[in-house]
Short mmCIF file of C-alpha atoms in Angstrom, two decimals:
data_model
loop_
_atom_site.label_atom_id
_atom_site.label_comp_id
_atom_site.label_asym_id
_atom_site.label_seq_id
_atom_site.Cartn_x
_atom_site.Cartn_y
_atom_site.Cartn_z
CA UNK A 513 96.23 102.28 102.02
CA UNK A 514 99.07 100.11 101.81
CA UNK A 515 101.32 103.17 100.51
CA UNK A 516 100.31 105.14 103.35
CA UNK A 517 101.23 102.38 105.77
CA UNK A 518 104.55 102.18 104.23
CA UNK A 519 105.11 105.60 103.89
CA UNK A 520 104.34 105.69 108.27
CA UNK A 521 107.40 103.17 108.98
CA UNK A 522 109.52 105.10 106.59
CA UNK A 523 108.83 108.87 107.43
CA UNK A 524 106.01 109.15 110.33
CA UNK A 525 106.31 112.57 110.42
CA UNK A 526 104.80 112.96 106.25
CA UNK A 527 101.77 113.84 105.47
CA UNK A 528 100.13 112.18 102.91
CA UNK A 529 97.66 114.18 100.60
CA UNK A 530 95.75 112.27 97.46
CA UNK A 531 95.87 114.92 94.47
CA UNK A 532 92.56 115.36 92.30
CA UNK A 533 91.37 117.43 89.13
CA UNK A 534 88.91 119.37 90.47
CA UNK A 535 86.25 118.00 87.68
CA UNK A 536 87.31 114.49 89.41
CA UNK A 537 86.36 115.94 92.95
CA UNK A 538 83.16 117.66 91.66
CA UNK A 539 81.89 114.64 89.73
CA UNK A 540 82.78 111.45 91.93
CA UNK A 541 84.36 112.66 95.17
CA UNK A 542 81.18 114.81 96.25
CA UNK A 543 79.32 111.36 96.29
CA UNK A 544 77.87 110.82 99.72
CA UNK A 545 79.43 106.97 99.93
CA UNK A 546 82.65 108.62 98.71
CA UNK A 547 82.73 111.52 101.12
CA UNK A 548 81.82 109.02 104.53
CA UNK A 549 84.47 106.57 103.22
CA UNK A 550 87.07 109.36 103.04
CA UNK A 551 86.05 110.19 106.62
CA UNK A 552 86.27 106.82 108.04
CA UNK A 553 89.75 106.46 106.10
CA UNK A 554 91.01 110.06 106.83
CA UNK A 555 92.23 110.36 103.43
CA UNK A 556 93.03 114.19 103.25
CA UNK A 557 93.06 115.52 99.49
CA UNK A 558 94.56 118.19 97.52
CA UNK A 559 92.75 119.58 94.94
CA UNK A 560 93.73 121.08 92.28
CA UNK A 561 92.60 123.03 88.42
CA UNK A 562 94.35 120.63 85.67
CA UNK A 563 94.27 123.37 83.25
CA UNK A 564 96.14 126.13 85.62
CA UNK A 565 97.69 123.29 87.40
CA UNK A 566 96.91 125.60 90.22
CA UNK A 567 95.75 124.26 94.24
CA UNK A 568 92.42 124.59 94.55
CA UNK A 569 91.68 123.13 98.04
CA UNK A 570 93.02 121.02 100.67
CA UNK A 571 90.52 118.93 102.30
CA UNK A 572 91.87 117.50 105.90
#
């Protein structure tokens, strides 16, 4: 949080994104507490395959 607050006075205009594995989304980010707090934080995610190293989703 406090990255993305400095990262708003610096360049307001950036987007930030947190990057996963996609074994990291399946297995702890598909939580129901997890998924409400990234809601209430609007913490958008890129996912992506850590073997292909590929972009599996983006999550707004």
């Amino acid at each position: 949080m406090n990255y993305r607050l400095a990262l708003k006075k610096e360049e307001p205009e950036r987007i930030l994104y947190l990057a996963i594995s996609h074994d990291t989304y399946e297995d702890f980010f598909s939580r129901q507490f997890i998924q409400d707090s990234l809601k209430e934080y609007q913490i958008k995610l890129l996912i992506f395959n850590s073997l292909s190293q590929d972009i599996v989703l983006w999550k707004e």
